[in-house]
Structures are given as structure tokens and as C-alpha cells.
Amino acid sequence: MQAKHEMVIILDFGGQYAQLIARRIRELQVYCEIWTHATTALDIAKAKPLAVIFSGGPNSVYAPNAPKVDEAIFGLGIPILGICYGMQLMAQALGGRVGQTKSGGEYGRSKLTVTESGGIFAGLPATMTVLMSHGDAVTFLPLGFTGTATTADTPLAAMHDLGRGLVGVQFHPEVVPTDFGSIMLKNFLFGTARAHGDWQMNSFVDTATSAIADLVGEDEVICGLSGGVDSAVAALLVHRAIGTKLTSIFVDHGLLRKGEAEQVVHTFQHELGLKLVYVDARERFVAKLLGITDPEAKRKIIGNEFVRVFEEEALRVGGAKFLVQGTLYPDVIESGSSTAATIKTHHNVGGLPKDMKLSLIEPLRYLFKDEVRAVGRELGLAPVIVERHPFPGPGLAVRIMGEVTRERLFTLREADFIVRDEIECAGLHGDIWQCFAVLTGVKTVGVMGDERTYAEVVAVRAVSSTDAMTAQWYRLPYDVLERISRRIVNEVRGVNRVVYDITSKPPGTIEWE
């Protein structure tokens, strides 16, 4: 989607934080897009961005196959901010030197001392905590640059040439552990790059609906509606753009949470008035999953079957040409659709069959979850849907370790309902990003009454997050955990033990599979 307002271009050098940079910039109401590092200076000049940001990356700039940048970019007169690898790349390209640090690397929180105020550090304290993540550093500044900050292990932790609008920082201002990171980005955008901050969700909605209408023309469109926030917002956005040319199809694949299918039909058909087709494919999906234990295989089977159902339904609604999906930026990044490493495949991104007959419309592809919620509010979506916790496209199948069967789905569905019910009753739903139960595939010995049992272990997972790229395990009160455990063991047949997952992301992921 081409923006009609001021824009920042982020060149992605393979860092997992590139999308977080975009998130922070958009929070400052400046539109941005992530482009490949191989983008030419000519293409950037044509886009007329107000600034360019080089992301971090896992490579050493002096390695033979390290990603480079078109050095003509430095001659465009556009302000540039280099972050971590981006700072090193800037220094090397302009005549500086980069080498390994004497300590072997600096990772985690470090104390930063500002030696040259102004620029990105305008109005900030002389010392602060920042997040470092590197084994290399700038060892010699390019001509015209001034060192602006140090740490104990990195004498040149930041640099700038304000006359040319060039700034480099060795740390990551986009992540939460860095103090005043958003202010640093604000200083660069509104000070060095002279941004105005004209991008908001209403402007996104206007631009997106116009682009969708132009793309679709007179063709018919179907939307994969799951009932979650992402697909709901995607459906309403497309509905605003093309009206009755959209048919929303809700496929009940039998992998949903308790009562979810009924709620989806009622909300979208009767309350919101969307043209909705309900497809009961429960037996079809479960049959395909029998005997499958590999998590990636399960995801791809579900993704393939999902699209096949859609293709069949498309023929029944007048030969639709497009399929709408609620793909978000974290799905794109984690599925390896950028230079970043693949963390998982996702049925919205990595599991689609190559011979799929429908063209994709992914209007939320470059948004984060909180931005999607903001779009939903802009569209008038009810709070009960807007604030719903994320739920994976493959559903409960990725929360069952091992084979997916009807019996195991029933067990997990009941346990998951209890977890969410107790979280809601405790008034914690709004504080938690995601909470759910996992059927671990492990059986343990227990005692119930006077009898020895050998039954399933259920794991409870609750995390806090802002974008799903990182997450902290949530400190549930002991009394809530006790009620969850007692109810699951007493009410869910075949479960005799409950454990609580206290792993953050990283090193873990939010979902277990």
C-alpha cells in the first residue's frame, strides 16, 4: 500500500527487531514501511521518504556475505539512523572501521554514558540503561562524525553527523529495556528528520479501503472469518471497501474453543450484518489430523485443508477471485517472509498450498496487534471482539502435544474454558495478552479418592506482551492458580495434574507448538 503522507523507510538487515522499530515509529504517528536492504538508492529517492532507518542484523559487516546497502543512499540528503548492525554498516560505508570487541561482545542491559548531548539524546539524562546485542563495534569514526555515547565495553556506542542528518547507535532504542528509547526515536524523527506525525488509524482505514476497492474492482471476494480480532477487523475493513461483494466464510474446523462457533455466527451474522456462510468441516479436519504428531505437519495440513474448503465455497458464491486473511506483521516476520530467520510457519503465511487458486488480500499484513485493535475501534467493532485474546489459526491443534483426536480436543476445550473463565472472573483479562491451556501429552500418577490414577497433565500459560514479538510470563495470583487447578482436576475427566508455564519469550515462544 502506497502511503499518501510522510513516510519512513526501514531497511531490514535481518534483525528480529525490525518490526519493533516500525511499531515504535507508528506510535509516534509517523507512517513507515519495512523494505529489503537490497533496495536501490533510486527506488528510495522515488519514494521520497523523510528518513531511512537501517535495522540491526545478525551478521558481521566485514563477513564475505554480509548484507550491504546501496552506498548512493548516503548521497540523497535524506536523514539516516543506523541501529546496531546499521550503525556499523554506516560507519564502514563512510570510511570508518568496525572490529570485534575486546570483551567478545556486549549483550543485555548496559549503562550508557552520553558524551555529546543534543541530537538523538536531546533532553535526556547523561546516563541511562540500554539494551546491547553485538559482538562487533565501530572502532574508528568516519570523517565528519562525532562520538556521542560510551559504555564500559564500547567506547563508540553512538555517533552522529548532524550536518548530514546521519545518526548511529550501537544499542536498540526500539526495545523496552532501553530507557527513553521512544524519546530517542522521537528526537530523530521530529528533530533531525523534521517529521510532522500525520499518520493515524483513520488515515490507515481510508488508504486501505481505497486500495482494496481499486484492487478488487467488480470481482467477488471471500473472507476467512475465524471470529478472532484479526479476521474480524480484516472482514469489516474489506466490507467497508466493497460492501456486498464480500462473502465471509466461517469454517468450523473443530479446533475452536468452547462455544466459539455459536458466538461467531451470532455476532457477525445477526449483530454486524455481514453476509456469512457457515461451513461445518469438523469431521473433515479431524480425520486429516489423525496419526499426525509433528507440529509443522499439523499446521500445514490445517492450512492446506482450510484453503481447499475456501476454494470449494468460492465456487458456490459466484466464483470469487480473492481470499481475505487477517495476517499480521508478527506472522510475516516469524514465518521467514523477510530477511529474519524463520521461527515458525503459520497457516496464514507459510502453510498455503502453492497451487492455491485464490489471490490473497491481507489488509493488516503490516500492522501489529495493538494497531489492529485500534483499527477495529475505528470501524466500530464491539469491545468484546476488539479485546479478545489472540487465538492461532490452527486452533487447539497447536495446543495439543502429539496426535489430535476428538477425545483430546474435548479434554483441552474443557480445560481451556476453565482457565479463561477464572481469568475473566478475577478481572485479569485486560491485563493479560494471552491465556490458555495446553494438553502436554505427558501422563503422571495421581490419587483421586482411594484410587490411583494415571492421567494427562495440563499446562496453563498466561503472558503479558504488547506485540507478541516478546512476552513475559504473567504472575497470576496464587488463589487464581489454585482455583484453575482445582476446577480442571475435578471437572475435566482424564486430567490429574496442572502445571504453570513460567517461560518468557524469548527463549520460549508463546504457543507451545
XYZ file of C-alpha atoms in Angstrom:
513
model
C 0.000 0.000 0.000
C 1.456 3.345 -1.024
C 1.139 5.989 1.657
C -0.151 9.460 0.798
C 1.635 11.067 3.710
C 5.162 11.415 5.068
C 6.949 8.088 5.308
C 9.974 6.479 6.913
C 11.625 3.527 5.196
C 13.212 0.856 7.394
C 15.806 -1.215 5.561
C 15.792 -4.705 7.034
C 19.180 -6.369 7.508
C 17.775 -9.495 9.121
C 17.245 -8.376 12.709
C 14.282 -9.736 14.635
C 13.629 -6.211 15.937
C 12.977 -4.543 12.562
C 9.227 -4.776 13.086
C 9.576 -3.294 16.570
C 11.249 -0.245 15.071
C 8.213 0.121 12.819
C 5.890 -0.231 15.781
C 7.670 2.474 17.768
C 7.660 4.857 14.809
C 3.952 4.368 14.205
C 3.282 5.015 17.877
C 4.739 8.445 17.152
C 2.151 8.821 14.344
C 4.688 8.592 11.548
C 3.965 6.101 8.765
C 6.709 3.623 7.927
C 7.327 0.568 5.797
C 9.970 -2.146 6.025
C 11.861 -2.688 2.783
C 14.635 -5.118 1.906
C 18.218 -3.982 2.448
C 18.806 -4.592 -1.272
C 16.574 -1.629 -2.195
C 18.398 0.755 -4.516
C 19.021 4.422 -3.820
C 16.986 5.215 -6.931
C 13.912 3.411 -5.552
C 14.285 5.176 -2.217
C 14.631 8.543 -3.935
C 11.412 7.880 -5.891
C 9.529 7.150 -2.654
C 10.654 10.493 -1.171
C 10.839 9.313 2.450
C 11.516 11.835 5.182
C 14.061 9.417 6.713
C 15.653 5.993 6.355
C 16.459 3.638 9.230
C 18.928 0.745 8.989
C 17.815 -2.111 11.233
C 20.048 -4.392 13.235
C 21.116 -7.781 11.947
C 22.898 -10.990 12.983
C 25.917 -10.659 10.675
C 29.330 -9.019 10.917
C 29.660 -6.190 8.410
C 33.086 -7.430 7.339
C 31.912 -11.020 6.678
C 32.066 -12.042 2.975
C 28.315 -12.498 2.507
C 27.096 -9.847 4.923
C 24.118 -7.817 3.648
C 25.189 -4.459 2.261
C 23.437 -1.247 1.286
C 23.486 0.809 -1.891
C 26.020 3.432 -0.773
C 24.439 6.012 -3.073
C 21.778 6.287 -0.370
C 24.173 8.445 1.642
C 24.224 10.983 -1.157
C 20.455 11.509 -1.260
C 20.441 14.069 1.527
C 17.903 12.010 3.492
C 18.407 11.642 7.288
C 19.526 8.139 8.219
C 19.505 6.357 11.580
C 21.647 3.218 11.857
C 20.832 0.808 14.695
C 23.413 -1.774 15.863
C 24.431 -3.515 12.604
C 23.017 -0.453 10.848
C 25.437 1.842 12.702
C 28.371 -0.423 11.853
C 27.320 -0.562 8.200
C 27.043 3.228 8.068
C 30.488 3.652 9.620
C 32.116 1.146 7.282
C 30.475 2.582 4.157
C 31.612 6.131 5.009
C 35.243 5.322 5.763
C 35.179 4.248 9.401
C 36.285 0.913 10.787
C 34.452 -1.926 12.529
C 36.008 -4.769 14.504
C 35.375 -7.315 17.194
C 35.050 -6.012 20.731
C 37.852 -6.877 23.148
C 35.390 -8.419 25.596
C 33.979 -10.735 22.916
C 30.629 -8.983 22.816
C 28.174 -6.979 24.845
C 24.737 -8.459 25.406
C 21.860 -7.403 27.602
C 21.451 -4.271 29.701
C 24.369 -1.863 29.823
C 24.953 1.546 31.368
C 25.260 4.186 28.654
C 27.053 7.476 29.274
C 26.207 10.353 26.932
C 29.314 12.334 25.987
C 27.726 14.687 23.461
C 24.228 15.944 24.225
C 21.832 17.077 21.548
C 20.614 15.189 18.512
C 19.093 11.865 19.486
C 19.972 12.493 23.164
C 18.375 15.955 23.374
C 16.730 16.479 26.758
C 17.851 13.092 28.159
C 19.952 12.278 31.257
C 23.705 11.848 30.983
C 23.459 8.171 31.984
C 20.815 5.559 31.222
C 20.311 1.840 30.698
C 20.242 0.483 27.139
C 19.995 -2.966 25.553
C 23.155 -4.097 23.777
C 23.337 -7.129 21.494
C 26.549 -7.293 19.465
C 29.972 -8.831 19.104
C 31.346 -6.069 16.860
C 31.590 -2.314 17.270
C 32.749 0.803 15.474
C 36.446 1.272 16.294
C 37.197 4.319 14.164
C 34.729 7.064 13.240
C 34.116 8.175 9.655
C 35.161 11.700 8.707
C 32.686 14.310 9.985
C 31.236 12.127 12.757
C 31.367 12.716 16.497
C 31.170 10.007 19.135
C 28.183 10.754 21.358
C 27.998 7.934 23.948
C 30.004 5.149 25.536
C 29.542 2.020 27.625
C 32.099 0.118 29.671
C 32.815 -2.248 26.757
C 32.032 0.021 23.786
C 33.865 3.369 23.565
C 31.842 4.338 20.453
C 28.296 3.353 21.428
C 26.694 6.167 19.400
C 27.738 8.698 16.778
C 26.310 11.456 14.635
C 26.997 13.862 11.814
C 24.130 16.285 12.337
C 25.126 18.390 9.359
C 24.208 15.474 7.087
C 21.467 14.105 9.335
C 23.330 10.831 9.932
C 22.995 9.111 13.319
C 24.207 5.743 14.586
C 23.539 3.898 17.842
C 25.064 0.579 18.834
C 22.182 -0.252 21.183
C 18.489 -0.885 20.449
C 16.252 2.130 21.214
C 13.189 0.264 19.953
C 13.046 -2.305 22.771
C 11.517 -1.857 26.223
C 14.725 -2.485 28.244
C 16.293 0.678 26.735
C 15.470 3.746 28.823
C 13.991 6.663 26.875
C 14.150 4.702 23.598
C 10.922 6.202 22.265
C 12.194 9.694 23.084
C 15.390 8.995 21.140
C 13.373 7.925 18.112
C 11.157 10.966 18.549
C 14.218 13.212 18.645
C 15.457 11.688 15.399
C 12.098 11.833 13.625
C 10.913 15.254 14.749
C 14.298 16.888 15.263
C 16.708 15.549 12.666
C 14.119 14.435 10.071
C 11.546 17.175 10.843
C 8.502 14.866 10.785
C 5.014 16.208 11.487
C 3.326 12.991 12.676
C 0.309 12.859 10.373
C -0.462 9.139 10.386
C -3.300 7.717 12.484
C -5.650 4.763 12.279
C -8.326 6.740 10.474
C -5.827 7.580 7.730
C -4.876 3.888 7.522
C -8.524 2.900 7.180
C -9.090 5.450 4.406
C -5.967 4.411 2.493
C -6.620 0.674 2.936
C -10.259 0.780 1.851
C -9.362 2.798 -1.237
C -6.577 0.357 -2.161
C -8.852 -2.668 -1.622
C -11.627 -1.178 -3.762
C -9.163 -0.441 -6.580
C -7.692 -3.939 -6.409
C -10.988 -5.823 -6.345
C -12.927 -3.841 -8.937
C -16.088 -5.778 -9.737
C -14.810 -9.175 -8.619
C -16.213 -11.206 -5.744
C -14.242 -11.744 -2.532
C -14.448 -14.278 0.249
C -13.016 -13.808 3.718
C -11.777 -16.421 6.122
C -13.591 -15.472 9.296
C -12.427 -17.155 12.483
C -14.079 -14.827 14.980
C -10.771 -13.560 16.316
C -9.724 -9.918 16.266
C -7.582 -10.180 13.148
C -10.075 -11.800 10.817
C -12.936 -9.711 12.226
C -11.131 -6.425 11.538
C -9.977 -7.638 8.126
C -13.553 -8.587 7.227
C -15.025 -5.267 8.336
C -12.296 -3.326 6.544
C -12.936 -5.148 3.278
C -16.705 -4.892 3.816
C -16.336 -1.120 4.109
C -14.394 -1.086 0.834
C -16.565 -3.346 -1.347
C -19.829 -3.969 0.537
C -21.884 -6.941 -0.632
C -19.172 -8.189 -2.987
C -17.663 -9.717 0.173
C -18.880 -13.071 1.472
C -17.422 -14.041 4.842
C -16.994 -17.757 5.293
C -16.691 -19.216 8.742
C -15.128 -22.676 8.653
C -15.739 -24.625 11.827
C -12.721 -26.920 11.698
C -13.499 -28.477 15.050
C -10.408 -26.894 16.599
C -12.147 -23.930 18.224
C -12.649 -23.043 21.861
C -15.794 -23.952 23.760
C -18.870 -22.074 22.494
C -16.857 -20.147 19.928
C -18.609 -21.339 16.784
C -22.022 -20.318 18.057
C -20.719 -16.931 19.185
C -19.103 -16.184 15.818
C -22.267 -16.914 13.867
C -24.413 -14.811 16.191
C -22.037 -11.835 16.290
C -21.186 -11.489 12.633
C -24.406 -12.634 11.047
C -27.022 -11.242 13.391
C -25.300 -8.299 15.102
C -22.974 -6.944 12.418
C -24.999 -7.975 9.395
C -22.184 -9.491 7.335
C -23.031 -11.944 4.572
C -21.875 -15.086 6.370
C -21.647 -18.699 5.257
C -21.179 -21.323 7.976
C -19.265 -24.454 6.942
C -19.256 -27.471 9.234
C -15.933 -29.150 8.436
C -15.207 -30.647 11.839
C -15.079 -34.264 10.745
C -13.014 -33.408 7.672
C -10.236 -31.680 9.607
C -10.034 -34.139 12.473
C -9.820 -37.042 10.016
C -6.877 -35.369 8.268
C -5.047 -34.914 11.582
C -5.365 -38.453 12.896
C -1.951 -40.008 13.407
C -0.077 -36.729 12.816
C 2.230 -35.675 15.658
C 4.724 -33.273 14.067
C 3.662 -29.668 14.842
C 4.729 -28.223 11.487
C 2.939 -31.025 9.652
C -0.225 -30.275 11.629
C -0.044 -26.573 10.742
C 0.421 -27.264 7.050
C -2.342 -29.853 6.910
C -4.752 -27.408 8.534
C -3.619 -24.573 6.259
C -3.970 -26.667 3.107
C -7.368 -28.032 4.098
C -8.532 -24.553 5.057
C -7.778 -23.217 1.588
C -9.355 -26.246 -0.120
C -12.587 -25.606 1.770
C -12.441 -21.976 0.723
C -11.896 -22.860 -2.920
C -14.932 -25.127 -2.820
C -17.036 -22.440 -1.181
C -15.790 -19.826 -3.650
C -17.412 -21.767 -6.461
C -20.703 -21.683 -4.562
C -20.635 -17.914 -4.078
C -20.152 -16.955 -7.697
C -16.542 -17.711 -8.441
C -14.677 -15.433 -6.036
C -11.235 -14.300 -7.167
C -9.813 -13.109 -3.845
C -9.355 -14.521 -0.358
C -9.058 -12.155 2.611
C -6.860 -13.193 5.536
C -6.049 -11.444 8.790
C -2.288 -11.897 8.528
C -0.345 -9.591 10.868
C 3.249 -8.388 10.863
C 4.443 -10.873 13.525
C 3.096 -13.689 11.300
C 5.061 -12.322 8.357
C 8.296 -11.852 10.295
C 8.200 -15.158 12.181
C 7.323 -17.100 9.031
C 10.561 -16.027 7.412
C 8.919 -13.698 4.915
C 11.650 -11.110 5.463
C 15.396 -11.496 5.924
C 14.759 -12.615 9.508
C 15.146 -16.264 10.440
C 12.063 -18.455 10.365
C 10.736 -19.133 13.861
C 7.551 -20.898 12.813
C 5.292 -21.397 9.867
C 1.793 -20.052 10.185
C -1.197 -21.185 8.207
C -1.837 -17.562 7.216
C 1.624 -17.283 5.692
C 3.789 -20.354 5.462
C 1.239 -23.147 5.067
C -0.649 -22.088 1.965
C -0.538 -24.568 -0.932
C 1.480 -23.440 -3.942
C -1.348 -24.206 -6.355
C -3.934 -22.129 -4.490
C -6.430 -20.682 -6.987
C -7.381 -17.572 -4.978
C -5.371 -14.340 -4.818
C -4.701 -13.112 -1.295
C -5.806 -9.817 0.209
C -4.047 -9.212 3.521
C -5.038 -5.675 4.574
C -3.459 -5.995 8.044
C -0.180 -7.518 6.873
C 1.951 -4.612 8.103
C 0.136 -3.977 11.388
C 0.769 -5.149 14.927
C -1.954 -6.474 17.194
C -2.473 -3.222 19.094
C -2.770 -1.370 15.784
C -5.347 -3.893 14.587
C -7.361 -3.295 17.743
C -7.180 0.457 17.056
C -8.463 -0.132 13.509
C -11.278 -2.252 14.955
C -12.310 0.593 17.260
C -12.158 2.999 14.320
C -14.503 0.660 12.420
C -16.912 0.452 15.367
C -16.212 -3.162 16.300
C -17.610 -4.190 19.693
C -15.154 -4.246 22.632
C -15.890 -7.929 23.306
C -14.288 -8.732 19.943
C -11.664 -5.994 19.834
C -10.213 -7.023 23.210
C -10.336 -10.768 22.582
C -7.083 -12.586 23.290
C -5.142 -13.862 20.260
C -6.001 -17.350 19.062
C -3.860 -19.216 16.487
C -5.338 -20.087 13.100
C -4.641 -23.811 13.583
C -6.640 -23.526 16.814
C -6.393 -26.089 19.576
C -4.358 -28.402 17.347
C -1.190 -26.485 18.245
C -2.043 -26.682 21.934
C -2.236 -30.466 21.879
C 1.177 -32.056 22.009
C 1.085 -35.110 19.801
C -1.904 -36.552 17.986
C -5.149 -34.585 17.709
C -8.231 -36.716 18.401
C -11.863 -35.913 19.219
C -11.351 -37.069 22.784
C -8.225 -34.984 23.341
C -9.899 -31.943 21.772
C -12.812 -32.317 24.195
C -10.429 -32.561 27.153
C -8.445 -29.487 26.155
C -11.564 -27.494 25.273
C -12.981 -28.008 28.752
C -9.690 -27.206 30.492
C -9.159 -24.101 28.361
C -12.647 -22.837 29.171
C -11.911 -23.092 32.889
C -8.646 -21.145 32.519
C -10.319 -18.311 30.607
C -13.366 -18.305 32.880
C -11.279 -17.926 36.042
C -9.120 -15.217 34.437
C -12.287 -13.314 33.495
C -13.846 -13.757 36.951
C -10.647 -12.446 38.552
C -10.823 -9.307 36.395
C -7.458 -10.042 34.794
C -8.481 -10.435 31.145
C -7.449 -6.912 30.199
C -4.043 -7.221 31.879
C -3.097 -10.424 30.080
C -2.107 -10.693 26.424
C -2.947 -14.372 26.120
C -4.004 -17.173 28.450
C -4.827 -20.755 27.624
C -4.400 -24.415 28.489
C -2.079 -26.914 26.811
C -2.511 -30.668 26.707
C 1.109 -31.664 27.245
C 0.987 -35.274 26.114
C 2.512 -36.324 29.433
C 0.756 -38.663 31.861
C 1.501 -38.836 35.577
C 0.420 -40.825 38.601
C -2.188 -39.303 40.885
C -4.598 -40.198 43.652
C -8.290 -39.364 43.406
C -10.407 -40.650 46.245
C -8.962 -44.007 47.207
C -7.855 -44.869 43.691
C -4.558 -44.485 41.885
C -4.846 -42.630 38.577
C -2.634 -42.320 35.516
C -3.852 -39.322 33.571
C -2.983 -36.271 31.476
C -1.012 -33.200 32.571
C -2.460 -29.818 31.578
C -0.159 -26.796 31.419
C -1.535 -23.306 31.973
C 0.029 -20.425 30.040
C -0.532 -16.691 30.645
C 1.686 -13.943 29.264
C 1.837 -10.175 29.091
C 3.002 -8.522 25.875
C 2.408 -5.563 23.587
C 3.162 -7.088 20.199
C 3.767 -10.858 20.606
C 7.383 -10.466 19.492
C 8.465 -10.591 23.132
C 6.410 -11.681 26.140
C 6.754 -12.050 29.894
C 5.066 -14.823 31.829
C 2.225 -13.346 33.855
C 2.346 -13.513 37.650
C -1.086 -14.983 38.279
C -2.180 -14.713 41.918
C -1.866 -17.968 43.809
C -5.576 -18.090 44.620
C -6.435 -17.848 40.901
C -3.965 -20.601 40.079
C -5.448 -22.726 42.846
C -8.990 -22.317 41.529
C -7.873 -23.127 37.981
C -6.027 -26.247 39.125
C -8.819 -27.462 41.402
C -11.518 -26.979 38.783
C -9.576 -28.650 35.966
C -8.720 -31.723 38.035
C -12.253 -32.005 39.427
C -14.247 -31.119 36.308
C -12.197 -32.413 33.387
C -12.154 -36.157 33.108
C -8.756 -37.670 32.337
C -6.625 -34.906 33.902
C -4.966 -35.329 37.286
C -2.245 -32.685 37.311
C -1.930 -28.963 36.390
C 1.364 -27.090 35.941
C 2.083 -23.405 35.225
C 4.448 -22.313 32.441
C 6.798 -19.558 33.672
C 8.888 -19.229 30.498
C 9.144 -15.834 28.804
C 9.654 -15.128 25.086
C 12.495 -15.384 24.301
C 13.737 -18.032 24.948
C 10.364 -19.738 24.614
C 7.507 -18.906 22.265
C 4.023 -18.000 23.434
C 2.451 -21.111 21.939
C 3.959 -24.500 22.692
C 3.972 -25.701 19.081
